[in-house]
């Protein structure tokens, strides 16, 4: 075996492969006998997955491949490979059967995510933005390239389009894609409730090069919509004229502590006006308020809300 290879069945000797060793089971959560038994079952599972990956040709694989196979197994079983804790529910089960059961469940999640992707594509308004267009296409390719049986922790897709609220980078594999698509659907459904021409007016006012820039489309549109709701104006144009901006400024004057509540109330009123009933969608819009408030706190003293609520 070369220095860069790992032979299945051998005791790992470096931190990268530590989860397959006895140190990979927290003895505060397991007895020594349970830890040893789990270690053996885990190594046998890794050995079998390696054999399947190499089609039975070899018991040795490059160390980085062994590490990826191990991380994939950990992902499927719900084990954090960077922490020693193993769920107690895994200590007494047939690990092979449990792994197969969870892989089957993972396959169903992949199918559901692909359906969600198709729904997002159908729901997203036809707004010109290269990053959004390319990302939607690339997400479709994910379902071709994602190997949830051997590399379940990987996310083989290029995602350029930035969400208003980014997905945590700690998520991996289908966990990341599901959450990205869930958030993108929230944004798509919000934008779909508004006129495309009005959306494009806001985008041109906030970023003239919005077609080519890596910008989120939801954020400037939602910001203006909250502003119009605050001013008691309709959403027909979406861009904010000076009289409406003056009204917004007037309603934001007063103690700084109340501005956040005023904006949250406006976000709630906007959801009601647009018949947005989903708790997740309402929360997504509400979560825009803290960033919006920070921009307002900087701009309000200079009477420069034109840079926040565009027109």
PDB file of C-alpha atoms in Angstrom:
ATOM      1  CA  UNK A   1       0.000   0.000   0.000  1.00  0.00           C
ATOM      2  CA  UNK A   2       1.430   3.405  -0.973  1.00  0.00           C
ATOM      3  CA  UNK A   3       1.570   6.390   1.352  1.00  0.00           C
ATOM      4  CA  UNK A   4      -1.417   7.898  -0.439  1.00  0.00           C
ATOM      5  CA  UNK A   5      -3.674   4.864  -0.149  1.00  0.00           C
ATOM      6  CA  UNK A   6      -5.974   3.368   2.438  1.00  0.00           C
ATOM      7  CA  UNK A   7      -6.761  -0.344   2.648  1.00  0.00           C
ATOM      8  CA  UNK A   8     -10.226  -1.151   3.933  1.00  0.00           C
ATOM      9  CA  UNK A   9     -10.265  -3.193   7.092  1.00  0.00           C
ATOM     10  CA  UNK A  10      -7.077  -1.524   8.364  1.00  0.00           C
ATOM     11  CA  UNK A  11      -7.203   0.736  11.406  1.00  0.00           C
ATOM     12  CA  UNK A  12      -6.987   4.368  10.205  1.00  0.00           C
ATOM     13  CA  UNK A  13      -4.042   6.305  11.582  1.00  0.00           C
ATOM     14  CA  UNK A  14      -4.768   9.920  10.777  1.00  0.00           C
ATOM     15  CA  UNK A  15      -7.339  12.509  11.786  1.00  0.00           C
ATOM     16  CA  UNK A  16      -8.904  12.638   8.334  1.00  0.00           C
ATOM     17  CA  UNK A  17     -10.150   9.071   8.751  1.00  0.00           C
ATOM     18  CA  UNK A  18     -10.680   9.268  12.522  1.00  0.00           C
ATOM     19  CA  UNK A  19     -14.448   8.606  12.433  1.00  0.00           C
ATOM     20  CA  UNK A  20     -13.800   4.961  11.517  1.00  0.00           C
ATOM     21  CA  UNK A  21     -11.601   4.442  14.566  1.00  0.00           C
ATOM     22  CA  UNK A  22     -12.615   3.774  18.137  1.00  0.00           C
ATOM     23  CA  UNK A  23     -11.993   7.461  18.790  1.00  0.00           C
ATOM     24  CA  UNK A  24     -14.946   8.162  16.544  1.00  0.00           C
ATOM     25  CA  UNK A  25     -17.428   7.088  19.216  1.00  0.00           C
ATOM     26  CA  UNK A  26     -17.866   9.314  22.246  1.00  0.00           C
ATOM     27  CA  UNK A  27     -17.469   7.023  25.237  1.00  0.00           C
ATOM     28  CA  UNK A  28     -19.648   9.365  27.261  1.00  0.00           C
ATOM     29  CA  UNK A  29     -22.485   8.197  25.017  1.00  0.00           C
ATOM     30  CA  UNK A  30     -21.417   4.571  24.603  1.00  0.00           C
ATOM     31  CA  UNK A  31     -19.855   1.848  26.689  1.00  0.00           C
ATOM     32  CA  UNK A  32     -16.433   0.550  25.587  1.00  0.00           C
ATOM     33  CA  UNK A  33     -18.107  -2.606  24.257  1.00  0.00           C
ATOM     34  CA  UNK A  34     -20.646  -0.560  22.292  1.00  0.00           C
ATOM     35  CA  UNK A  35     -17.875   1.645  20.914  1.00  0.00           C
ATOM     36  CA  UNK A  36     -15.819  -1.352  19.801  1.00  0.00           C
ATOM     37  CA  UNK A  37     -18.829  -3.058  18.219  1.00  0.00           C
ATOM     38  CA  UNK A  38     -19.817   0.109  16.389  1.00  0.00           C
ATOM     39  CA  UNK A  39     -16.263   0.575  15.161  1.00  0.00           C
ATOM     40  CA  UNK A  40     -16.258  -2.923  13.693  1.00  0.00           C
ATOM     41  CA  UNK A  41     -19.644  -2.497  11.991  1.00  0.00           C
ATOM     42  CA  UNK A  42     -18.610   0.895  10.622  1.00  0.00           C
ATOM     43  CA  UNK A  43     -15.363  -0.488   9.189  1.00  0.00           C
ATOM     44  CA  UNK A  44     -17.245  -3.357   7.563  1.00  0.00           C
ATOM     45  CA  UNK A  45     -19.682  -0.879   6.049  1.00  0.00           C
ATOM     46  CA  UNK A  46     -16.824   1.263   4.744  1.00  0.00           C
ATOM     47  CA  UNK A  47     -15.179  -1.856   3.339  1.00  0.00           C
ATOM     48  CA  UNK A  48     -18.347  -2.855   1.506  1.00  0.00           C
ATOM     49  CA  UNK A  49     -18.943   0.650   0.144  1.00  0.00           C
ATOM     50  CA  UNK A  50     -15.333   0.772  -1.060  1.00  0.00           C
ATOM     51  CA  UNK A  51     -15.742  -2.571  -2.828  1.00  0.00           C
ATOM     52  CA  UNK A  52     -18.904  -1.327  -4.515  1.00  0.00           C
ATOM     53  CA  UNK A  53     -17.170   1.925  -5.491  1.00  0.00           C
ATOM     54  CA  UNK A  54     -14.272   0.014  -7.089  1.00  0.00           C
ATOM     55  CA  UNK A  55     -16.603  -2.684  -8.456  1.00  0.00           C
ATOM     56  CA  UNK A  56     -14.717  -5.214  -6.361  1.00  0.00           C
ATOM     57  CA  UNK A  57     -11.423  -4.592  -8.147  1.00  0.00           C
ATOM     58  CA  UNK A  58      -9.429  -3.447  -5.131  1.00  0.00           C
ATOM     59  CA  UNK A  59      -9.436  -3.161  -1.358  1.00  0.00           C
ATOM     60  CA  UNK A  60      -7.129  -0.146  -1.592  1.00  0.00           C
ATOM     61  CA  UNK A  61      -8.196   3.326  -2.685  1.00  0.00           C
ATOM     62  CA  UNK A  62      -6.443   6.702  -2.614  1.00  0.00           C
ATOM     63  CA  UNK A  63      -6.666   8.275   0.811  1.00  0.00           C
ATOM     64  CA  UNK A  64      -8.766  11.197  -0.438  1.00  0.00           C
ATOM     65  CA  UNK A  65     -11.273   8.742  -1.958  1.00  0.00           C
ATOM     66  CA  UNK A  66     -11.453   6.828   1.329  1.00  0.00           C
ATOM     67  CA  UNK A  67     -12.071  10.110   3.129  1.00  0.00           C
ATOM     68  CA  UNK A  68     -14.861  10.999   0.693  1.00  0.00           C
ATOM     69  CA  UNK A  69     -16.477   7.565   1.021  1.00  0.00           C
ATOM     70  CA  UNK A  70     -16.313   7.893   4.773  1.00  0.00           C
ATOM     71  CA  UNK A  71     -17.852  11.374   4.734  1.00  0.00           C
ATOM     72  CA  UNK A  72     -20.586  10.123   2.437  1.00  0.00           C
ATOM     73  CA  UNK A  73     -21.427   7.299   4.850  1.00  0.00           C
ATOM     74  CA  UNK A  74     -21.441   9.760   7.740  1.00  0.00           C
ATOM     75  CA  UNK A  75     -23.747  12.094   5.788  1.00  0.00           C
ATOM     76  CA  UNK A  76     -26.202   9.289   5.077  1.00  0.00           C
ATOM     77  CA  UNK A  77     -26.176   8.078   8.694  1.00  0.00           C
ATOM     78  CA  UNK A  78     -26.455  11.562  10.180  1.00  0.00           C
ATOM     79  CA  UNK A  79     -23.009  11.525  11.789  1.00  0.00           C
ATOM     80  CA  UNK A  80     -20.830  14.635  11.869  1.00  0.00           C
ATOM     81  CA  UNK A  81     -17.407  13.310  10.762  1.00  0.00           C
ATOM     82  CA  UNK A  82     -15.676  16.184  12.540  1.00  0.00           C
ATOM     83  CA  UNK A  83     -17.193  15.371  15.933  1.00  0.00           C
ATOM     84  CA  UNK A  84     -16.945  12.168  17.986  1.00  0.00           C
ATOM     85  CA  UNK A  85     -20.628  11.830  18.884  1.00  0.00           C
ATOM     86  CA  UNK A  86     -22.554   8.976  17.301  1.00  0.00           C
ATOM     87  CA  UNK A  87     -26.351   8.889  17.754  1.00  0.00           C
ATOM     88  CA  UNK A  88     -27.295   6.188  20.255  1.00  0.00           C
ATOM     89  CA  UNK A  89     -29.882   4.930  17.788  1.00  0.00           C
ATOM     90  CA  UNK A  90     -27.015   3.678  15.595  1.00  0.00           C
ATOM     91  CA  UNK A  91     -25.221   1.730  18.308  1.00  0.00           C
ATOM     92  CA  UNK A  92     -27.537  -1.269  18.265  1.00  0.00           C
ATOM     93  CA  UNK A  93     -28.882  -1.406  14.705  1.00  0.00           C
ATOM     94  CA  UNK A  94     -27.711  -3.453  11.752  1.00  0.00           C
ATOM     95  CA  UNK A  95     -25.618  -0.710  10.157  1.00  0.00           C
ATOM     96  CA  UNK A  96     -25.840  -2.190   6.655  1.00  0.00           C
ATOM     97  CA  UNK A  97     -29.640  -2.321   6.798  1.00  0.00           C
ATOM     98  CA  UNK A  98     -29.847   1.151   8.313  1.00  0.00           C
ATOM     99  CA  UNK A  99     -27.542   2.534   5.647  1.00  0.00           C
ATOM    100  CA  UNK A 100     -29.611   1.014   2.829  1.00  0.00           C
ATOM    101  CA  UNK A 101     -32.822   2.320   4.383  1.00  0.00           C
ATOM    102  CA  UNK A 102     -31.413   5.827   4.611  1.00  0.00           C
ATOM    103  CA  UNK A 103     -29.989   5.734   1.086  1.00  0.00           C
ATOM    104  CA  UNK A 104     -33.445   4.798  -0.192  1.00  0.00           C
ATOM    105  CA  UNK A 105     -34.897   7.742   1.739  1.00  0.00           C
ATOM    106  CA  UNK A 106     -32.194   9.958   0.267  1.00  0.00           C
ATOM    107  CA  UNK A 107     -33.210   8.867  -3.219  1.00  0.00           C
ATOM    108  CA  UNK A 108     -36.798   9.909  -2.512  1.00  0.00           C
ATOM    109  CA  UNK A 109     -35.570  13.293  -1.300  1.00  0.00           C
ATOM    110  CA  UNK A 110     -33.590  13.735  -4.507  1.00  0.00           C
ATOM    111  CA  UNK A 111     -36.714  12.984  -6.560  1.00  0.00           C
ATOM    112  CA  UNK A 112     -38.733  15.486  -4.502  1.00  0.00           C
ATOM    113  CA  UNK A 113     -36.022  18.126  -4.888  1.00  0.00           C
ATOM    114  CA  UNK A 114     -36.009  17.636  -8.653  1.00  0.00           C
ATOM    115  CA  UNK A 115     -39.763  18.223  -8.696  1.00  0.00           C
ATOM    116  CA  UNK A 116     -39.260  21.364  -6.596  1.00  0.00           C
ATOM    117  CA  UNK A 117     -36.635  22.561  -9.081  1.00  0.00           C
ATOM    118  CA  UNK A 118     -39.130  22.118 -11.926  1.00  0.00           C
ATOM    119  CA  UNK A 119     -41.736  24.029  -9.922  1.00  0.00           C
ATOM    120  CA  UNK A 120     -39.261  26.860  -9.272  1.00  0.00           C
ATOM    121  CA  UNK A 121     -38.451  27.078 -12.984  1.00  0.00           C
ATOM    122  CA  UNK A 122     -42.153  27.260 -13.810  1.00  0.00           C
ATOM    123  CA  UNK A 123     -42.922  29.801 -11.084  1.00  0.00           C
ATOM    124  CA  UNK A 124     -39.997  32.201 -11.538  1.00  0.00           C
ATOM    125  CA  UNK A 125     -41.023  35.232 -13.630  1.00  0.00           C
ATOM    126  CA  UNK A 126     -39.128  35.763 -16.892  1.00  0.00           C
ATOM    127  CA  UNK A 127     -36.751  38.418 -15.611  1.00  0.00           C
ATOM    128  CA  UNK A 128     -33.463  38.807 -17.439  1.00  0.00           C
ATOM    129  CA  UNK A 129     -30.511  37.900 -15.230  1.00  0.00           C
ATOM    130  CA  UNK A 130     -27.676  35.710 -16.434  1.00  0.00           C
ATOM    131  CA  UNK A 131     -26.738  34.329 -13.014  1.00  0.00           C
ATOM    132  CA  UNK A 132     -30.333  33.290 -12.298  1.00  0.00           C
ATOM    133  CA  UNK A 133     -30.740  31.689 -15.725  1.00  0.00           C
ATOM    134  CA  UNK A 134     -27.454  29.780 -15.486  1.00  0.00           C
ATOM    135  CA  UNK A 135     -28.092  28.680 -11.913  1.00  0.00           C
ATOM    136  CA  UNK A 136     -31.530  27.282 -12.754  1.00  0.00           C
ATOM    137  CA  UNK A 137     -29.978  25.314 -15.617  1.00  0.00           C
ATOM    138  CA  UNK A 138     -27.101  24.074 -13.451  1.00  0.00           C
ATOM    139  CA  UNK A 139     -29.486  22.969 -10.713  1.00  0.00           C
ATOM    140  CA  UNK A 140     -31.151  20.716 -13.257  1.00  0.00           C
ATOM    141  CA  UNK A 141     -27.763  19.168 -14.034  1.00  0.00           C
ATOM    142  CA  UNK A 142     -27.248  18.474 -10.324  1.00  0.00           C
ATOM    143  CA  UNK A 143     -29.798  15.671 -10.469  1.00  0.00           C
ATOM    144  CA  UNK A 144     -27.786  13.993 -13.218  1.00  0.00           C
ATOM    145  CA  UNK A 145     -24.408  14.279 -11.505  1.00  0.00           C
ATOM    146  CA  UNK A 146     -25.306  13.812  -7.827  1.00  0.00           C
ATOM    147  CA  UNK A 147     -24.136  10.383  -6.617  1.00  0.00           C
ATOM    148  CA  UNK A 148     -26.071   9.987  -3.380  1.00  0.00           C
ATOM    149  CA  UNK A 149     -25.015   6.353  -3.027  1.00  0.00           C
ATOM    150  CA  UNK A 150     -21.253   6.995  -2.875  1.00  0.00           C
ATOM    151  CA  UNK A 151     -20.679  10.751  -2.572  1.00  0.00           C
ATOM    152  CA  UNK A 152     -23.817  11.905  -0.793  1.00  0.00           C
ATOM    153  CA  UNK A 153     -22.049  14.794   0.946  1.00  0.00           C
ATOM    154  CA  UNK A 154     -20.955  16.459  -2.292  1.00  0.00           C
ATOM    155  CA  UNK A 155     -22.807  19.212  -4.154  1.00  0.00           C
ATOM    156  CA  UNK A 156     -21.709  18.874  -7.797  1.00  0.00           C
ATOM    157  CA  UNK A 157     -23.243  22.080  -9.128  1.00  0.00           C
ATOM    158  CA  UNK A 158     -22.160  25.655  -9.846  1.00  0.00           C
ATOM    159  CA  UNK A 159     -24.526  28.079  -8.113  1.00  0.00           C
ATOM    160  CA  UNK A 160     -23.873  31.723  -9.003  1.00  0.00           C
ATOM    161  CA  UNK A 161     -27.204  33.320  -8.154  1.00  0.00           C
ATOM    162  CA  UNK A 162     -27.127  34.843  -4.655  1.00  0.00           C
ATOM    163  CA  UNK A 163     -30.200  34.460  -2.476  1.00  0.00           C
ATOM    164  CA  UNK A 164     -31.503  37.272  -0.314  1.00  0.00           C
ATOM    165  CA  UNK A 165     -30.824  35.021   2.688  1.00  0.00           C
ATOM    166  CA  UNK A 166     -27.929  32.670   1.810  1.00  0.00           C
ATOM    167  CA  UNK A 167     -28.027  28.983   2.672  1.00  0.00           C
ATOM    168  CA  UNK A 168     -25.587  28.104   5.501  1.00  0.00           C
ATOM    169  CA  UNK A 169     -22.326  26.780   4.074  1.00  0.00           C
ATOM    170  CA  UNK A 170     -22.402  24.047   6.717  1.00  0.00           C
ATOM    171  CA  UNK A 171     -25.084  22.237   4.713  1.00  0.00           C
ATOM    172  CA  UNK A 172     -23.918  19.654   2.196  1.00  0.00           C
ATOM    173  CA  UNK A 173     -25.259  17.473  -0.576  1.00  0.00           C
ATOM    174  CA  UNK A 174     -29.007  17.286  -0.969  1.00  0.00           C
ATOM    175  CA  UNK A 175     -29.430  19.176   2.328  1.00  0.00           C
ATOM    176  CA  UNK A 176     -27.929  22.261   0.661  1.00  0.00           C
ATOM    177  CA  UNK A 177     -29.859  21.865  -2.595  1.00  0.00           C
ATOM    178  CA  UNK A 178     -33.190  21.341  -0.832  1.00  0.00           C
ATOM    179  CA  UNK A 179     -32.699  24.466   1.257  1.00  0.00           C
ATOM    180  CA  UNK A 180     -31.483  26.545  -1.675  1.00  0.00           C
ATOM    181  CA  UNK A 181     -34.508  25.527  -3.742  1.00  0.00           C
ATOM    182  CA  UNK A 182     -36.878  26.116  -0.824  1.00  0.00           C
ATOM    183  CA  UNK A 183     -35.617  29.675  -0.438  1.00  0.00           C
ATOM    184  CA  UNK A 184     -35.537  30.290  -4.179  1.00  0.00           C
ATOM    185  CA  UNK A 185     -39.164  29.171  -4.423  1.00  0.00           C
ATOM    186  CA  UNK A 186     -40.126  31.682  -1.727  1.00  0.00           C
ATOM    187  CA  UNK A 187     -38.439  34.412  -3.760  1.00  0.00           C
ATOM    188  CA  UNK A 188     -40.025  33.205  -7.010  1.00  0.00           C
ATOM    189  CA  UNK A 189     -43.522  33.135  -5.519  1.00  0.00           C
ATOM    190  CA  UNK A 190     -43.120  36.658  -4.136  1.00  0.00           C
ATOM    191  CA  UNK A 191     -41.901  38.054  -7.457  1.00  0.00           C
ATOM    192  CA  UNK A 192     -44.642  36.191  -9.344  1.00  0.00           C
ATOM    193  CA  UNK A 193     -47.278  38.203  -7.442  1.00  0.00           C
ATOM    194  CA  UNK A 194     -45.985  41.414  -9.023  1.00  0.00           C
ATOM    195  CA  UNK A 195     -45.909  42.718 -12.592  1.00  0.00           C
ATOM    196  CA  UNK A 196     -42.707  41.887 -14.456  1.00  0.00           C
ATOM    197  CA  UNK A 197     -42.555  45.405 -15.912  1.00  0.00           C
ATOM    198  CA  UNK A 198     -42.744  46.908 -12.420  1.00  0.00           C
ATOM    199  CA  UNK A 199     -40.034  44.543 -11.158  1.00  0.00           C
ATOM    200  CA  UNK A 200     -37.764  45.527 -14.039  1.00  0.00           C
ATOM    201  CA  UNK A 201     -38.279  49.214 -13.282  1.00  0.00           C
ATOM    202  CA  UNK A 202     -37.028  48.643  -9.745  1.00  0.00           C
ATOM    203  CA  UNK A 203     -34.066  46.605 -10.972  1.00  0.00           C
ATOM    204  CA  UNK A 204     -33.062  49.267 -13.503  1.00  0.00           C
ATOM    205  CA  UNK A 205     -33.244  51.914 -10.794  1.00  0.00           C
ATOM    206  CA  UNK A 206     -31.217  49.901  -8.274  1.00  0.00           C
ATOM    207  CA  UNK A 207     -28.684  48.307 -10.651  1.00  0.00           C
ATOM    208  CA  UNK A 208     -28.689  49.397 -14.308  1.00  0.00           C
ATOM    209  CA  UNK A 209     -26.516  46.390 -15.188  1.00  0.00           C
ATOM    210  CA  UNK A 210     -28.806  43.952 -13.359  1.00  0.00           C
ATOM    211  CA  UNK A 211     -28.843  41.529 -16.285  1.00  0.00           C
ATOM    212  CA  UNK A 212     -25.138  40.757 -15.970  1.00  0.00           C
ATOM    213  CA  UNK A 213     -24.494  41.458 -12.288  1.00  0.00           C
ATOM    214  CA  UNK A 214     -24.484  38.780  -9.578  1.00  0.00           C
ATOM    215  CA  UNK A 215     -27.339  40.377  -7.663  1.00  0.00           C
ATOM    216  CA  UNK A 216     -30.412  39.079  -5.901  1.00  0.00           C
ATOM    217  CA  UNK A 217     -33.650  40.194  -7.559  1.00  0.00           C
ATOM    218  CA  UNK A 218     -35.916  39.700  -4.558  1.00  0.00           C
ATOM    219  CA  UNK A 219     -34.162  42.095  -2.163  1.00  0.00           C
ATOM    220  CA  UNK A 220     -34.571  45.453  -3.984  1.00  0.00           C
ATOM    221  CA  UNK A 221     -38.116  44.597  -5.059  1.00  0.00           C
ATOM    222  CA  UNK A 222     -39.153  43.500  -1.564  1.00  0.00           C
ATOM    223  CA  UNK A 223     -37.489  46.591  -0.072  1.00  0.00           C
ATOM    224  CA  UNK A 224     -39.476  48.932  -2.296  1.00  0.00           C
ATOM    225  CA  UNK A 225     -42.664  46.967  -1.683  1.00  0.00           C
ATOM    226  CA  UNK A 226     -42.198  47.282   2.090  1.00  0.00           C
ATOM    227  CA  UNK A 227     -41.605  51.011   1.640  1.00  0.00           C
ATOM    228  CA  UNK A 228     -44.797  51.428  -0.368  1.00  0.00           C
ATOM    229  CA  UNK A 229     -46.760  49.456   2.217  1.00  0.00           C
ATOM    230  CA  UNK A 230     -45.314  51.725   4.908  1.00  0.00           C
ATOM    231  CA  UNK A 231     -46.367  54.821   2.961  1.00  0.00           C
ATOM    232  CA  UNK A 232     -49.822  53.405   2.280  1.00  0.00           C
ATOM    233  CA  UNK A 233     -49.284  53.460  -1.489  1.00  0.00           C
ATOM    234  CA  UNK A 234     -50.245  50.872  -4.098  1.00  0.00           C
ATOM    235  CA  UNK A 235     -47.756  48.540  -5.738  1.00  0.00           C
ATOM    236  CA  UNK A 236     -48.629  49.269  -9.363  1.00  0.00           C
ATOM    237  CA  UNK A 237     -45.351  50.952 -10.269  1.00  0.00           C
ATOM    238  CA  UNK A 238     -43.126  49.607  -7.466  1.00  0.00           C
ATOM    239  CA  UNK A 239     -40.633  52.430  -7.979  1.00  0.00           C
ATOM    240  CA  UNK A 240     -40.919  55.072  -5.282  1.00  0.00           C
ATOM    241  CA  UNK A 241     -41.539  58.671  -6.269  1.00  0.00           C
ATOM    242  CA  UNK A 242     -40.370  61.549  -4.104  1.00  0.00           C
ATOM    243  CA  UNK A 243     -43.745  62.188  -2.385  1.00  0.00           C
ATOM    244  CA  UNK A 244     -43.904  58.536  -1.276  1.00  0.00           C
ATOM    245  CA  UNK A 245     -40.280  58.682  -0.115  1.00  0.00           C
ATOM    246  CA  UNK A 246     -41.063  61.774   1.964  1.00  0.00           C
ATOM    247  CA  UNK A 247     -43.998  59.905   3.524  1.00  0.00           C
ATOM    248  CA  UNK A 248     -41.753  56.927   4.315  1.00  0.00           C
ATOM    249  CA  UNK A 249     -39.201  59.222   5.934  1.00  0.00           C
ATOM    250  CA  UNK A 250     -41.920  60.864   8.001  1.00  0.00           C
ATOM    251  CA  UNK A 251     -43.150  57.515   9.315  1.00  0.00           C
ATOM    252  CA  UNK A 252     -39.625  56.422  10.177  1.00  0.00           C
ATOM    253  CA  UNK A 253     -38.858  59.546  12.192  1.00  0.00           C
ATOM    254  CA  UNK A 254     -38.977  59.293  15.958  1.00  0.00           C
ATOM    255  CA  UNK A 255     -37.261  56.956  18.435  1.00  0.00           C
ATOM    256  CA  UNK A 256     -34.845  54.549  16.773  1.00  0.00           C
ATOM    257  CA  UNK A 257     -36.258  51.667  18.807  1.00  0.00           C
ATOM    258  CA  UNK A 258     -39.638  51.853  17.089  1.00  0.00           C
ATOM    259  CA  UNK A 259     -38.376  51.857  13.506  1.00  0.00           C
ATOM    260  CA  UNK A 260     -37.854  48.107  13.472  1.00  0.00           C
ATOM    261  CA  UNK A 261     -41.425  47.548  14.662  1.00  0.00           C
ATOM    262  CA  UNK A 262     -42.753  49.963  12.047  1.00  0.00           C
ATOM    263  CA  UNK A 263     -40.924  48.095   9.289  1.00  0.00           C
ATOM    264  CA  UNK A 264     -42.061  44.698  10.593  1.00  0.00           C
ATOM    265  CA  UNK A 265     -45.654  45.948  10.628  1.00  0.00           C
ATOM    266  CA  UNK A 266     -45.232  47.156   7.044  1.00  0.00           C
ATOM    267  CA  UNK A 267     -43.831  43.764   6.010  1.00  0.00           C
ATOM    268  CA  UNK A 268     -46.829  42.065   7.614  1.00  0.00           C
ATOM    269  CA  UNK A 269     -49.229  44.438   5.875  1.00  0.00           C
ATOM    270  CA  UNK A 270     -47.500  43.734   2.561  1.00  0.00           C
ATOM    271  CA  UNK A 271     -47.937  39.984   3.049  1.00  0.00           C
ATOM    272  CA  UNK A 272     -51.620  40.502   3.776  1.00  0.00           C
ATOM    273  CA  UNK A 273     -52.023  42.700   0.697  1.00  0.00           C
ATOM    274  CA  UNK A 274     -50.347  40.101  -1.526  1.00  0.00           C
ATOM    275  CA  UNK A 275     -52.237  37.214   0.135  1.00  0.00           C
ATOM    276  CA  UNK A 276     -48.997  35.607   1.294  1.00  0.00           C
ATOM    277  CA  UNK A 277     -50.142  33.096   3.898  1.00  0.00           C
ATOM    278  CA  UNK A 278     -47.159  30.748   4.127  1.00  0.00           C
ATOM    279  CA  UNK A 279     -45.411  31.090   7.470  1.00  0.00           C
ATOM    280  CA  UNK A 280     -42.050  30.465   5.810  1.00  0.00           C
ATOM    281  CA  UNK A 281     -42.653  33.134   3.158  1.00  0.00           C
ATOM    282  CA  UNK A 282     -43.784  35.687   5.716  1.00  0.00           C
ATOM    283  CA  UNK A 283     -40.741  34.934   7.877  1.00  0.00           C
ATOM    284  CA  UNK A 284     -38.439  35.246   4.848  1.00  0.00           C
ATOM    285  CA  UNK A 285     -39.730  38.756   4.171  1.00  0.00           C
ATOM    286  CA  UNK A 286     -39.590  39.642   7.861  1.00  0.00           C
ATOM    287  CA  UNK A 287     -35.955  38.530   7.974  1.00  0.00           C
ATOM    288  CA  UNK A 288     -35.138  41.251   5.447  1.00  0.00           C
ATOM    289  CA  UNK A 289     -36.051  43.946   7.976  1.00  0.00           C
ATOM    290  CA  UNK A 290     -32.849  43.916  10.112  1.00  0.00           C
ATOM    291  CA  UNK A 291     -30.621  44.573   7.079  1.00  0.00           C
ATOM    292  CA  UNK A 292     -33.082  47.129   5.762  1.00  0.00           C
ATOM    293  CA  UNK A 293     -33.145  48.850   9.138  1.00  0.00           C
ATOM    294  CA  UNK A 294     -29.339  49.049   9.222  1.00  0.00           C
ATOM    295  CA  UNK A 295     -29.330  50.820   5.848  1.00  0.00           C
ATOM    296  CA  UNK A 296     -32.060  53.188   6.982  1.00  0.00           C
ATOM    297  CA  UNK A 297     -30.185  54.106  10.167  1.00  0.00           C
ATOM    298  CA  UNK A 298     -27.248  55.229   8.019  1.00  0.00           C
ATOM    299  CA  UNK A 299     -29.319  57.053   5.405  1.00  0.00           C
ATOM    300  CA  UNK A 300     -32.077  58.673   7.454  1.00  0.00           C
ATOM    301  CA  UNK A 301     -29.957  61.352   9.193  1.00  0.00           C
ATOM    302  CA  UNK A 302     -28.675  62.509   5.775  1.00  0.00           C
ATOM    303  CA  UNK A 303     -32.189  62.402   4.301  1.00  0.00           C
ATOM    304  CA  UNK A 304     -30.767  59.977   1.745  1.00  0.00           C
ATOM    305  CA  UNK A 305     -33.449  57.292   1.580  1.00  0.00           C
ATOM    306  CA  UNK A 306     -33.303  57.471  -2.214  1.00  0.00           C
ATOM    307  CA  UNK A 307     -30.433  54.988  -1.955  1.00  0.00           C
ATOM    308  CA  UNK A 308     -32.640  52.573   0.000  1.00  0.00           C
ATOM    309  CA  UNK A 309     -36.058  52.953  -1.611  1.00  0.00           C
ATOM    310  CA  UNK A 310     -35.300  53.445  -5.284  1.00  0.00           C
ATOM    311  CA  UNK A 311     -37.316  55.320  -7.860  1.00  0.00           C
TER     312      UNK A 311
END
